[in-house]
Short mmCIF file of N, CA and C and ligand atoms in Angstrom, two decimals:
data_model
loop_
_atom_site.label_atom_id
_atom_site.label_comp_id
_atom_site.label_asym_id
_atom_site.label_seq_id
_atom_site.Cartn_x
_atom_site.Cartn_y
_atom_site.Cartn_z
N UNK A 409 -109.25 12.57 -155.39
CA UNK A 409 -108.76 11.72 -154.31
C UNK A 409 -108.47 12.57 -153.07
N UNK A 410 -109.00 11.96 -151.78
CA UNK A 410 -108.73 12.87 -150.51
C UNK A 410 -107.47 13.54 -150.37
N UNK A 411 -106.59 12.26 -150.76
CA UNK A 411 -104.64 12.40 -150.49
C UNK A 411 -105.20 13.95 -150.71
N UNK A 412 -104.91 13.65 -152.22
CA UNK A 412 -104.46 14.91 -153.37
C UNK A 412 -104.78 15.82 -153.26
N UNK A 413 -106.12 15.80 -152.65
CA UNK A 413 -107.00 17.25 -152.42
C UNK A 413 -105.62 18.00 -151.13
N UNK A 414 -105.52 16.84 -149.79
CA UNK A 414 -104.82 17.63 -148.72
C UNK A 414 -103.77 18.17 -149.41
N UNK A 415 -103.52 17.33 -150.32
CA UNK A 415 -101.63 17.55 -150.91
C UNK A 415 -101.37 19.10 -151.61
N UNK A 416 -102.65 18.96 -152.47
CA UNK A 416 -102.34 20.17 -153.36
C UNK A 416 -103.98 20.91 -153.57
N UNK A 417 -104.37 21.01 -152.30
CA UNK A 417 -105.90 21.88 -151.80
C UNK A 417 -105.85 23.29 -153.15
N UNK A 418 -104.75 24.06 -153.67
CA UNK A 418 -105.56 24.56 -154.68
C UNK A 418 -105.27 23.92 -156.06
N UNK A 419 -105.12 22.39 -156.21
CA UNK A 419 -104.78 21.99 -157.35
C UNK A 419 -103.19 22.51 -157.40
N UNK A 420 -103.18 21.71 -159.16
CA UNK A 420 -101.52 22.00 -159.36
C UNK A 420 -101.93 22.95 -160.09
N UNK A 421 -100.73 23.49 -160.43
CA UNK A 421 -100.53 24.95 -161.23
C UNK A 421 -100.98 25.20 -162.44
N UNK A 422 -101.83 25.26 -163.10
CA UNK A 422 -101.63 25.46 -164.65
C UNK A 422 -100.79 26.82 -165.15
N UNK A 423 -99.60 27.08 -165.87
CA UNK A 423 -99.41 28.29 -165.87
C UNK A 423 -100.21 28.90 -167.37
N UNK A 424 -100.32 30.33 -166.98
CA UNK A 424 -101.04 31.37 -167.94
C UNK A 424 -99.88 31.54 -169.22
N UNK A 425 -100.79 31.10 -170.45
CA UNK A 425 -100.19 31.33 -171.07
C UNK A 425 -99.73 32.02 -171.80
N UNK A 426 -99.87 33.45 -172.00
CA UNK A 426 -98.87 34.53 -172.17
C UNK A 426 -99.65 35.26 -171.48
N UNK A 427 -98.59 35.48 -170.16
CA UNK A 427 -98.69 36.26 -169.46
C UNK A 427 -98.79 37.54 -169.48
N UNK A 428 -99.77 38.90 -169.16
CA UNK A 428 -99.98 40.07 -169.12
C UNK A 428 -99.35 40.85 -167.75
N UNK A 429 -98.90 41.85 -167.90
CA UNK A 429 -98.60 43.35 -167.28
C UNK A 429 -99.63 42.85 -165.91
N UNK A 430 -100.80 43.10 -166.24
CA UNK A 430 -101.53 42.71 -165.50
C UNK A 430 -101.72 41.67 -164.26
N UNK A 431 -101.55 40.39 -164.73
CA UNK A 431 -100.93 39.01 -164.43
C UNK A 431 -99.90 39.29 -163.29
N UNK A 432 -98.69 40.15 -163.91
CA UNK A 432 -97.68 40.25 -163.07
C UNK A 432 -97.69 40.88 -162.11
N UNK A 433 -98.99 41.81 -162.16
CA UNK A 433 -98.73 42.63 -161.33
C UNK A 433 -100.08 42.38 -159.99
N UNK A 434 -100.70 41.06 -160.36
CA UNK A 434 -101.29 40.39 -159.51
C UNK A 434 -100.51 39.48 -159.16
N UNK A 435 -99.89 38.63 -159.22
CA UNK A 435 -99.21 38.10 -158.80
C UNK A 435 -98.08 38.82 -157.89
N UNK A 436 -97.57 39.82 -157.88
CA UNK A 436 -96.36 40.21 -157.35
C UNK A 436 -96.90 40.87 -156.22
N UNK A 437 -98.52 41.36 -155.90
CA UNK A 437 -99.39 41.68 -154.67
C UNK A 437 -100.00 40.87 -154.16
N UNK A 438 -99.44 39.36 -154.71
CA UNK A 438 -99.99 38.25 -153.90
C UNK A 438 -98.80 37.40 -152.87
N UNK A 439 -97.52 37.93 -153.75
CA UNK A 439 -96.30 37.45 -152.98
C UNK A 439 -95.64 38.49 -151.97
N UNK A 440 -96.58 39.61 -152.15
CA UNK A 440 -96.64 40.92 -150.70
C UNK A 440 -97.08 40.38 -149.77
N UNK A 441 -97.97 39.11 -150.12
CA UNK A 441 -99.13 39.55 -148.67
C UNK A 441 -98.46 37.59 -148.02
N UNK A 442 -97.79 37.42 -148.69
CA UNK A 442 -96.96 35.78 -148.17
C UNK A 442 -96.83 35.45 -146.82
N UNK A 443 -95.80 36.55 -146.56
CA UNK A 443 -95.17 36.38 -144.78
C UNK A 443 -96.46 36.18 -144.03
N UNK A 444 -96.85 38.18 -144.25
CA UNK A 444 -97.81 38.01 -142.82
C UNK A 444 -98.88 37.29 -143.11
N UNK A 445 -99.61 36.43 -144.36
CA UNK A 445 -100.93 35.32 -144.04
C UNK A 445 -100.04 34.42 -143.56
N UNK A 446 -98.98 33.85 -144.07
CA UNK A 446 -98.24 32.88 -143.61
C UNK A 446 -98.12 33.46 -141.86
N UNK A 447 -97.69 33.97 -141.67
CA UNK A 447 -97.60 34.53 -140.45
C UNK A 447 -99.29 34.33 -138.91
N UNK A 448 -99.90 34.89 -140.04
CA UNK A 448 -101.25 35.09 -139.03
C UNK A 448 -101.31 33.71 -138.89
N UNK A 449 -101.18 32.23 -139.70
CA UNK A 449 -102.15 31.17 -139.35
C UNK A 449 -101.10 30.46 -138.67
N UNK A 450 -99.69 31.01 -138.57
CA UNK A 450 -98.88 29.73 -137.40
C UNK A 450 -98.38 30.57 -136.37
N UNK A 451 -98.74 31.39 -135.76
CA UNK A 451 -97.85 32.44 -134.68
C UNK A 451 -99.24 31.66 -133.84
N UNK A 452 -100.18 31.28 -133.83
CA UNK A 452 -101.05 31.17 -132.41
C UNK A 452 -100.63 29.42 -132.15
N UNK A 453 -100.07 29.16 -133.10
CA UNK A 453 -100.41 27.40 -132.93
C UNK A 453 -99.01 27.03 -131.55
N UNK A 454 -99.01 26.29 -131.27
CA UNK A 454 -98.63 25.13 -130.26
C UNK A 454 -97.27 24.65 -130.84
N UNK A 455 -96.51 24.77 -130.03
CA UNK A 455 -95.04 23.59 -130.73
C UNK A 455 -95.88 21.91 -130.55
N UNK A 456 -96.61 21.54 -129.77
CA UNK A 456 -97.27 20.67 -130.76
C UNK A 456 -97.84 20.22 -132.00
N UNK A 457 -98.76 21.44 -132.28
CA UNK A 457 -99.85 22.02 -133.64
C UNK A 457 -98.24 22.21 -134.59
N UNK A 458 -97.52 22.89 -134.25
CA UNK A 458 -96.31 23.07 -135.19
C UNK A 458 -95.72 21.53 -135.66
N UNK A 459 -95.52 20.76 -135.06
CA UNK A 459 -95.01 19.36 -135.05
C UNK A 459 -96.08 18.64 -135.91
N UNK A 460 -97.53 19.05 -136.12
CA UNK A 460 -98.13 18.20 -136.46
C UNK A 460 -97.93 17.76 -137.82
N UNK A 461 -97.96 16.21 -138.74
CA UNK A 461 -98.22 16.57 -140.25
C UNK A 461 -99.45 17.35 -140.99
N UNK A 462 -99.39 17.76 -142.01
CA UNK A 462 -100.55 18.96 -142.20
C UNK A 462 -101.72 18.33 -143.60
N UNK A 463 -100.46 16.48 -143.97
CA UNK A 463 -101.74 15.95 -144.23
C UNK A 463 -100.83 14.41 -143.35
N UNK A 464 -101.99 12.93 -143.66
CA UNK A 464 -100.79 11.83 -142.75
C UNK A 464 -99.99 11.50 -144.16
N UNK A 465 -98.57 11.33 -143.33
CA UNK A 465 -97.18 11.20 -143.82
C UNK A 465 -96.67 11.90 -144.70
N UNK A 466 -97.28 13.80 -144.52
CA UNK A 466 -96.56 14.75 -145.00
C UNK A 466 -95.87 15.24 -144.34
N UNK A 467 -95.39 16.40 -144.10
CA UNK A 467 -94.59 17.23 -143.74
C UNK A 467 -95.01 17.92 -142.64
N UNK A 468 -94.57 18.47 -141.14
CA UNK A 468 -95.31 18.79 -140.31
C UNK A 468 -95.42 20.71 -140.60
N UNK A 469 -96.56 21.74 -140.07
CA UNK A 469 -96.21 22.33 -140.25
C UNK A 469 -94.57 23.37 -140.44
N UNK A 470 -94.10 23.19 -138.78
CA UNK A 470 -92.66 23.64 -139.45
C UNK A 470 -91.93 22.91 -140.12
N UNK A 471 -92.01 22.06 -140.60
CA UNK A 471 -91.26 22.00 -141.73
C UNK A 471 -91.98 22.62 -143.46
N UNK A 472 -93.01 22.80 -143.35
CA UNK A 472 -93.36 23.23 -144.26
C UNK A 472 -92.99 24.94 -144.31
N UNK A 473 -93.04 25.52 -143.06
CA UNK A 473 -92.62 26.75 -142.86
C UNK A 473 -90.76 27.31 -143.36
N UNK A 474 -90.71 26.26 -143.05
CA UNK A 474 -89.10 26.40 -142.88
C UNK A 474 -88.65 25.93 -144.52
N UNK A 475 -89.72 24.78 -144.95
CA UNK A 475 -89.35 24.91 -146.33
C UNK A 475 -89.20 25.90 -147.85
N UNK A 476 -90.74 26.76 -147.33
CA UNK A 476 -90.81 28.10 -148.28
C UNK A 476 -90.08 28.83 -148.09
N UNK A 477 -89.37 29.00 -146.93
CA UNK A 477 -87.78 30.06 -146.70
C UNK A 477 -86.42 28.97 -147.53
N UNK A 478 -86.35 28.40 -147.64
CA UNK A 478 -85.66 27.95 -148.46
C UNK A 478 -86.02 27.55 -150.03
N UNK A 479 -87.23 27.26 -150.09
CA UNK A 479 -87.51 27.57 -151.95
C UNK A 479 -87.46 29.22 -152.28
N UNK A 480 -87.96 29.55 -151.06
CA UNK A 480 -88.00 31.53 -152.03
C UNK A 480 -86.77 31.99 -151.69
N UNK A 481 -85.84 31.26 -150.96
CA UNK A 481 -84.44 32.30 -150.84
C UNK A 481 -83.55 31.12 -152.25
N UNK A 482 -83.63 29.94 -152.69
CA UNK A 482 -83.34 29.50 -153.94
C UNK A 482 -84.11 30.79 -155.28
N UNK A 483 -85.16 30.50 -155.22
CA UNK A 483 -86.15 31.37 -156.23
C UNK A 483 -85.88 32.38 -156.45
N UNK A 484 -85.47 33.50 -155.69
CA UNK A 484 -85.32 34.63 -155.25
C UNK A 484 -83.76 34.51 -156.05
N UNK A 485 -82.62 33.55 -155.86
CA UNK A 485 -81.33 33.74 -155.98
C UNK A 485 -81.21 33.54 -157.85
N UNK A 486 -82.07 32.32 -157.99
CA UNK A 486 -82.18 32.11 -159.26
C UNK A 486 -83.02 33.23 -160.60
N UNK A 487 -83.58 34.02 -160.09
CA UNK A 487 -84.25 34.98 -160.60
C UNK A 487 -83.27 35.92 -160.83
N UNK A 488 -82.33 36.68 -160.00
CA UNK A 488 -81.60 37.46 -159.87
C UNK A 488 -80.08 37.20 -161.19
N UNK A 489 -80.08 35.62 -160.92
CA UNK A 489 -78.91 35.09 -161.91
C UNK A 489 -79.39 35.37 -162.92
N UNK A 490 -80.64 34.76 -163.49
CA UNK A 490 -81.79 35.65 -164.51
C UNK A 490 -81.60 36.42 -165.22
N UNK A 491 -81.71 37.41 -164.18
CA UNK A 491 -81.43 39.17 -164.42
C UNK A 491 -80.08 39.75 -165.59
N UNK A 492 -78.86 38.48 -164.99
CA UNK A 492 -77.63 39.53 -164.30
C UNK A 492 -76.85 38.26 -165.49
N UNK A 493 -77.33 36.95 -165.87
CA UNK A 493 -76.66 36.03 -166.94
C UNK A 493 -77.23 35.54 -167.93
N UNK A 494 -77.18 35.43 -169.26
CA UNK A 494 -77.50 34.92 -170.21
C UNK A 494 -77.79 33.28 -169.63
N UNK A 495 -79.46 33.09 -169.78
CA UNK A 495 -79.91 31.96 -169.41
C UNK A 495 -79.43 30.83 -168.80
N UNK A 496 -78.80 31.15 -167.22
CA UNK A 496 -78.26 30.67 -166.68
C UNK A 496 -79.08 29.19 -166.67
N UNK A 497 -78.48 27.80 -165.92
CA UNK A 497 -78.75 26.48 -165.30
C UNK A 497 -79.53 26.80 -163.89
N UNK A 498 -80.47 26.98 -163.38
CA UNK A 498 -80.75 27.05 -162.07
C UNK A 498 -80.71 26.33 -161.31
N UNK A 499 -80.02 26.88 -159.98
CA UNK A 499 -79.88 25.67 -158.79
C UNK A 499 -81.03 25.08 -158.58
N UNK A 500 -81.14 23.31 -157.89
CA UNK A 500 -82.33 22.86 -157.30
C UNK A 500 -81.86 22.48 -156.47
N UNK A 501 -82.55 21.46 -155.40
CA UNK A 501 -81.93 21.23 -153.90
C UNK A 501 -83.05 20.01 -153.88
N UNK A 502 -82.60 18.66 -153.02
CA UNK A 502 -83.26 17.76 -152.82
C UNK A 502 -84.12 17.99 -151.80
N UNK A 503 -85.17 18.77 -151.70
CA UNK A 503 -86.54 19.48 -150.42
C UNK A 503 -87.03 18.44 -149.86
N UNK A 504 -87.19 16.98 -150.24
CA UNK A 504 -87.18 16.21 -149.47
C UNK A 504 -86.67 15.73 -148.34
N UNK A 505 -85.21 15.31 -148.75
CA UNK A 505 -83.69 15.54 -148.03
C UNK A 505 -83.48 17.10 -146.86
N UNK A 506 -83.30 18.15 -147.85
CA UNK A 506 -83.78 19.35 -146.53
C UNK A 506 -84.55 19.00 -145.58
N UNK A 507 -85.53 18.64 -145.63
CA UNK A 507 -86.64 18.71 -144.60
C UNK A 507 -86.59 17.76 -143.66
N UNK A 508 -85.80 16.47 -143.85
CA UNK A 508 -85.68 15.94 -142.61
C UNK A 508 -84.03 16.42 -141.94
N UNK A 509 -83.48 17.66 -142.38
CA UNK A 509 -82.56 18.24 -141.48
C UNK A 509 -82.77 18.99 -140.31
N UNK A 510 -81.71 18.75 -139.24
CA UNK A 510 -82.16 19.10 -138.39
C UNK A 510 -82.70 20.81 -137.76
N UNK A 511 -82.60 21.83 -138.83
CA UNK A 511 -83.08 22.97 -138.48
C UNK A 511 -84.80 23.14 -139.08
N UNK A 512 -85.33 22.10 -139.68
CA UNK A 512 -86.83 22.28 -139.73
C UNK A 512 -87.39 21.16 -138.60
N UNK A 513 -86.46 20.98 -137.60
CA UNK A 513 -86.83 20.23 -136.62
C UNK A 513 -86.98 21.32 -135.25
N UNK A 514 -85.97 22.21 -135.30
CA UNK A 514 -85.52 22.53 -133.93
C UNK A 514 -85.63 24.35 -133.96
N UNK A 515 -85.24 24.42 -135.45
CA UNK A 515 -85.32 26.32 -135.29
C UNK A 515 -86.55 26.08 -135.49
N UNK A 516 -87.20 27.89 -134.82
CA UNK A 516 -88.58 28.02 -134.42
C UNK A 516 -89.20 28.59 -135.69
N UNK A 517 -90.24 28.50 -135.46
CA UNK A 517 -91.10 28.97 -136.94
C UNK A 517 -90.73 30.64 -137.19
N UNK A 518 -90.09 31.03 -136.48
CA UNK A 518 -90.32 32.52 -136.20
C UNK A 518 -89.20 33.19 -137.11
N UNK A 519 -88.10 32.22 -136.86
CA UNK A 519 -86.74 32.65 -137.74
C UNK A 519 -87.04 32.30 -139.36
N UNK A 520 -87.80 31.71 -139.62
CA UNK A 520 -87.89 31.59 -141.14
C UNK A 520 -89.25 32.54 -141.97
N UNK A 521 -90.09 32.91 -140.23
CA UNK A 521 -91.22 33.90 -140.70
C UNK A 521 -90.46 35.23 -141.20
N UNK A 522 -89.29 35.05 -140.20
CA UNK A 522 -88.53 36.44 -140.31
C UNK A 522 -87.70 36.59 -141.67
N UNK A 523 -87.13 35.53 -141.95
CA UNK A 523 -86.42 35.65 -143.49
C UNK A 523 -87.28 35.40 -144.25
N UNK A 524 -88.41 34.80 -144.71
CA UNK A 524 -89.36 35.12 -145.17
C UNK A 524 -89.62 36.91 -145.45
N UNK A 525 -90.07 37.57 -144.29
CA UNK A 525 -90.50 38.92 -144.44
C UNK A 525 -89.17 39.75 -144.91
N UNK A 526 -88.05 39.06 -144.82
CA UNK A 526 -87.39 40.17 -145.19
C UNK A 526 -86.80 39.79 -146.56
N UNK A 527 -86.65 38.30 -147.02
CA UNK A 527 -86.31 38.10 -148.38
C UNK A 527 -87.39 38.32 -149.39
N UNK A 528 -88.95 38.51 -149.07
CA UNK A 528 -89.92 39.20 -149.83
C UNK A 528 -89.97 40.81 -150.14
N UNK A 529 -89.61 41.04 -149.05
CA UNK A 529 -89.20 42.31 -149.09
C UNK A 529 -87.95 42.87 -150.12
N UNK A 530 -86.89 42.27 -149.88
CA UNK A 530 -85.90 42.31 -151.23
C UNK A 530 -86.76 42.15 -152.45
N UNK A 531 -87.35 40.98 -152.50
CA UNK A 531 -87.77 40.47 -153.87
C UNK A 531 -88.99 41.67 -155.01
N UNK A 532 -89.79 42.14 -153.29
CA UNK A 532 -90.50 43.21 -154.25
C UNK A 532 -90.22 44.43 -154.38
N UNK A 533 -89.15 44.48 -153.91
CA UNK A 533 -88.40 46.12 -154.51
C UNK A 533 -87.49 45.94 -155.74
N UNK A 534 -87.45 44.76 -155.89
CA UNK A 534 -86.67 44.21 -157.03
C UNK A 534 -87.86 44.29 -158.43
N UNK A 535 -88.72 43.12 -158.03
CA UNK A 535 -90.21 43.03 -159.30
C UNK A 535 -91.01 44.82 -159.49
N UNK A 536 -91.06 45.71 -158.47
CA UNK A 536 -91.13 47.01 -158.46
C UNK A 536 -90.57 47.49 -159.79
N UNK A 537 -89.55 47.71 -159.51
CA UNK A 537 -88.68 48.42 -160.58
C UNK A 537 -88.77 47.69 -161.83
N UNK A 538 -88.84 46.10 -162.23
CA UNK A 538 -88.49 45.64 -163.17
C UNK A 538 -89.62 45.76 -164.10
N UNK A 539 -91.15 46.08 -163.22
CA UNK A 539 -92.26 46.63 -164.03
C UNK A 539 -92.51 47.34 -164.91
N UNK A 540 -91.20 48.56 -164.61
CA UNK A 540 -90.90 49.72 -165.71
C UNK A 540 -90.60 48.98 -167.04
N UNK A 541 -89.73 48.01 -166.41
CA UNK A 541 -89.12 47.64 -168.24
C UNK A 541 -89.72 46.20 -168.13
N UNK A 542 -90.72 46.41 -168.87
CA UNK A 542 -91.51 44.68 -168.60
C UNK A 542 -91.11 43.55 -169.33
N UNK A 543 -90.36 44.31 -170.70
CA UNK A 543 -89.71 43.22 -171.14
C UNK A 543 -88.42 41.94 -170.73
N UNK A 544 -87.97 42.81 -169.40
CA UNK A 544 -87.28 42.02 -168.90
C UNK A 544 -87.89 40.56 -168.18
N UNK A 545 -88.63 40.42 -167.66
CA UNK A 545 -89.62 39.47 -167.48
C UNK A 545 -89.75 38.40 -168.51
N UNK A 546 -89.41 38.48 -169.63
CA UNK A 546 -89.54 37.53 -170.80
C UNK A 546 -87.84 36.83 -170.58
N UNK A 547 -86.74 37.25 -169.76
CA UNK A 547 -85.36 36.56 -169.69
C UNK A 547 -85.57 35.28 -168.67
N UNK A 548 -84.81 34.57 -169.34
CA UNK A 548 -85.19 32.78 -169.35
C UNK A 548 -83.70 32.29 -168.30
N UNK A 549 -84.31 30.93 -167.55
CA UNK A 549 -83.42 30.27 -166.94
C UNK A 549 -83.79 28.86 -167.27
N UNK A 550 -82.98 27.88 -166.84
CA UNK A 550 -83.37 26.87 -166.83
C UNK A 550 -83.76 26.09 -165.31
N UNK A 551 -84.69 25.35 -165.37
CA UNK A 551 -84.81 24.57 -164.39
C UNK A 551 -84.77 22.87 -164.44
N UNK A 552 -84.04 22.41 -163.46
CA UNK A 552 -84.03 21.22 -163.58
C UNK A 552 -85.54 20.55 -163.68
N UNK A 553 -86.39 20.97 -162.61
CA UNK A 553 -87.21 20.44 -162.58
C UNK A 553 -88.55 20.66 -163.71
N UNK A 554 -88.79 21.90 -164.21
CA UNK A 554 -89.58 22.87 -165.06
C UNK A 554 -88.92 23.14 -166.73
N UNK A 555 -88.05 23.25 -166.89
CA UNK A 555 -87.06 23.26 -168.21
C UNK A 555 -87.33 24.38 -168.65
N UNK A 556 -87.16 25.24 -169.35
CA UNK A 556 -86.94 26.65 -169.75
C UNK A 556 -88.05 27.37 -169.21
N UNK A 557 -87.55 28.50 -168.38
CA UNK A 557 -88.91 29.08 -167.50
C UNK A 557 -88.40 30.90 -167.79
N UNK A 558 -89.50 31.78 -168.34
CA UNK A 558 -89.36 32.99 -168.00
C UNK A 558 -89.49 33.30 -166.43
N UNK A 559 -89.20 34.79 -166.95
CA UNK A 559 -89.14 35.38 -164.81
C UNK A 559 -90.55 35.34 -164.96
N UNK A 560 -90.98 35.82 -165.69
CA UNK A 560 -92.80 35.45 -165.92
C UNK A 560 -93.59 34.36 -165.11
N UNK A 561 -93.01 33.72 -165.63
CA UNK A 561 -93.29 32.33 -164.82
C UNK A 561 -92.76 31.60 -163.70
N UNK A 562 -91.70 32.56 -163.52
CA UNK A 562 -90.81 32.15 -162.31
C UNK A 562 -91.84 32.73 -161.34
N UNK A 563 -92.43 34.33 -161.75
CA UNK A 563 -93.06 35.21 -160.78
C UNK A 563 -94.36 33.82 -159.89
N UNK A 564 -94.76 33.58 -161.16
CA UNK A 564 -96.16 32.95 -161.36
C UNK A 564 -95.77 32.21 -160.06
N UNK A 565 -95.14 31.28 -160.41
CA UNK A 565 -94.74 30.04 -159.52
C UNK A 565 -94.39 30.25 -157.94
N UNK A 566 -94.20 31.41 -158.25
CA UNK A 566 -93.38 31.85 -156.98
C UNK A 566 -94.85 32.09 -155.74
N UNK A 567 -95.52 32.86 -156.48
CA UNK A 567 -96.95 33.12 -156.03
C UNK A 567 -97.63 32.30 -155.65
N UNK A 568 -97.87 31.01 -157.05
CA UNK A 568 -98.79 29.76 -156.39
C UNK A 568 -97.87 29.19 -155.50
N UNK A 569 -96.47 28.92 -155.29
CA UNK A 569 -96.01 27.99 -154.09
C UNK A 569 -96.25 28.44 -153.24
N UNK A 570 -96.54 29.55 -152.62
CA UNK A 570 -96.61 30.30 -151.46
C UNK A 570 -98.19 29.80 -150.84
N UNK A 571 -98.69 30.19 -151.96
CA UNK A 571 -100.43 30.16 -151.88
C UNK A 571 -100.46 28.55 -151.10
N UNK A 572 -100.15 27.96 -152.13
CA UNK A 572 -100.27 26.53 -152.06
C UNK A 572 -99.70 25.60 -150.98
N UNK A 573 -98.67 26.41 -150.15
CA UNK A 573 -98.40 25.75 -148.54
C UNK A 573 -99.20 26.48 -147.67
N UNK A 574 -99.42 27.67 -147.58
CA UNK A 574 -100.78 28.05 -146.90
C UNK A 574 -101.40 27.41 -146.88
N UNK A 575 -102.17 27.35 -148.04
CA UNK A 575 -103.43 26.53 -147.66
C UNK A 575 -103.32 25.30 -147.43
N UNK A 576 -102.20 24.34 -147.73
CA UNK A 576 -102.02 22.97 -146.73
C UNK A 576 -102.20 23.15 -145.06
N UNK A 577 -101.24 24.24 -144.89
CA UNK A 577 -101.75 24.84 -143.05
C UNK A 577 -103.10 25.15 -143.12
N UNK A 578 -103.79 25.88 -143.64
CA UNK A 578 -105.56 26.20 -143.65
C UNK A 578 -106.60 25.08 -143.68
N UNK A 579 -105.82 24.23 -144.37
CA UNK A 579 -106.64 22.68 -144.58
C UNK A 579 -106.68 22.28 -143.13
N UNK A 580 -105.48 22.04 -142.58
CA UNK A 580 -105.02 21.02 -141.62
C UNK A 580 -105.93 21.88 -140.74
N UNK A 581 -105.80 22.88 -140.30
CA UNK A 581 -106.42 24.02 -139.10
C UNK A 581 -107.86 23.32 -139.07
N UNK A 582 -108.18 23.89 -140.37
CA UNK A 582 -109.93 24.08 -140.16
C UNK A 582 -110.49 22.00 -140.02
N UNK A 583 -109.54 21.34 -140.69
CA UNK A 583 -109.93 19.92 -140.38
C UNK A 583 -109.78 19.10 -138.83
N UNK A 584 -108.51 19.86 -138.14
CA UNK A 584 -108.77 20.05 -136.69
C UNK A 584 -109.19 20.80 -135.80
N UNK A 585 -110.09 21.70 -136.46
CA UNK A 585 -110.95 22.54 -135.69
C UNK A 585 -109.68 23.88 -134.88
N UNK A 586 -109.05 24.37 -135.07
CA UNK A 586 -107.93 24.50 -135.05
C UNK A 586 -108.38 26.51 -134.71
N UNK A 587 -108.96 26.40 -135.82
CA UNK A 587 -109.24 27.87 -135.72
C UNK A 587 -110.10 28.58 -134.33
NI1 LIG B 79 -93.10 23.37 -151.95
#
């Protein structure tokens, strides 16, 4: 279906099922390179082009911008609880509700490119080190939405969400000639 294709252009997620060393460590050089692709495809656009929805009656780009700074600074917090508590409850947040607040209306794409680059930055000096001891990666949280999730899969997820609002902006670009 067209929707679906704009909605979720690389499909939904299937996750890997037992995840490899390997795996993780593609994934964790795919959530390196987040900011600045995220970065390269909305720094030329227009506070119009920014305003636009990126499919009809989705989300306009900044708000989609402004949304992955708030799932990866949740993600990021919940991973860490992870770390540091015996299979904690993980926070969720109504992202629907967020997004029609008024700072994915009015702050600029630039302030969330920026916490973006710098809460990735935390995150992979964090997955860095935890490579050494890989078994930590197998410690579990819960999610409301997902229900018992390793950091494994937290990583995973973390990777395709990123991927996967990109390319809603890449869709929208190249379907308005944009590029
Ligand atoms: Ni999302």
């Amino acid at each position: 279906m067209e929707e679906d294709r704009m909605r979720y252009p690389l499909g939904r997620l299937v996750p890997a099922a037992n995840p490899t060393t390997e795996d993780l460590e593609r994934w964790i050089m795919d959530i390196g390179g987040i900011a600045a692709t995220l970065r390269s495809e909305v720094e030329k656009l227009t506070m119009a082009q920014l305003l636009t929805p990126y499919r009809p009656g989705g989300w306009t780009v900044l708000q989609v911008v402004h949304h992955l700074a708030d799932t990866d600074l949740n993600a990021y917090f919940r991973f860490k609880r992870a770390l540091t508590e015996d299979e904690p409850q993980a926070s969720t947040f109504r992202e629907d509700a967020f997004a029609e607040l008024a700072d994915y209306r009015v702050t600029p794409a630039e302030v969330s490119l920026a916490m973006l680059g710098a809460l990735h930055r935390r995150f992979l000096d964090l997955l860095q080190d935890l490579l050494q001891t890989p078994a930590q990666f197998r410690r579990t949280f819960t999610s409301p939405k997902h229900g018992v999730m390793t950091l494994a899969q937290a990583v995973e997820r973390f990777a395709w969400h990123g991927r996967h609002h990109i390319a809603q902006i890449t869709g929208l670009k190249s379907r308005m000639g944009w590029n």
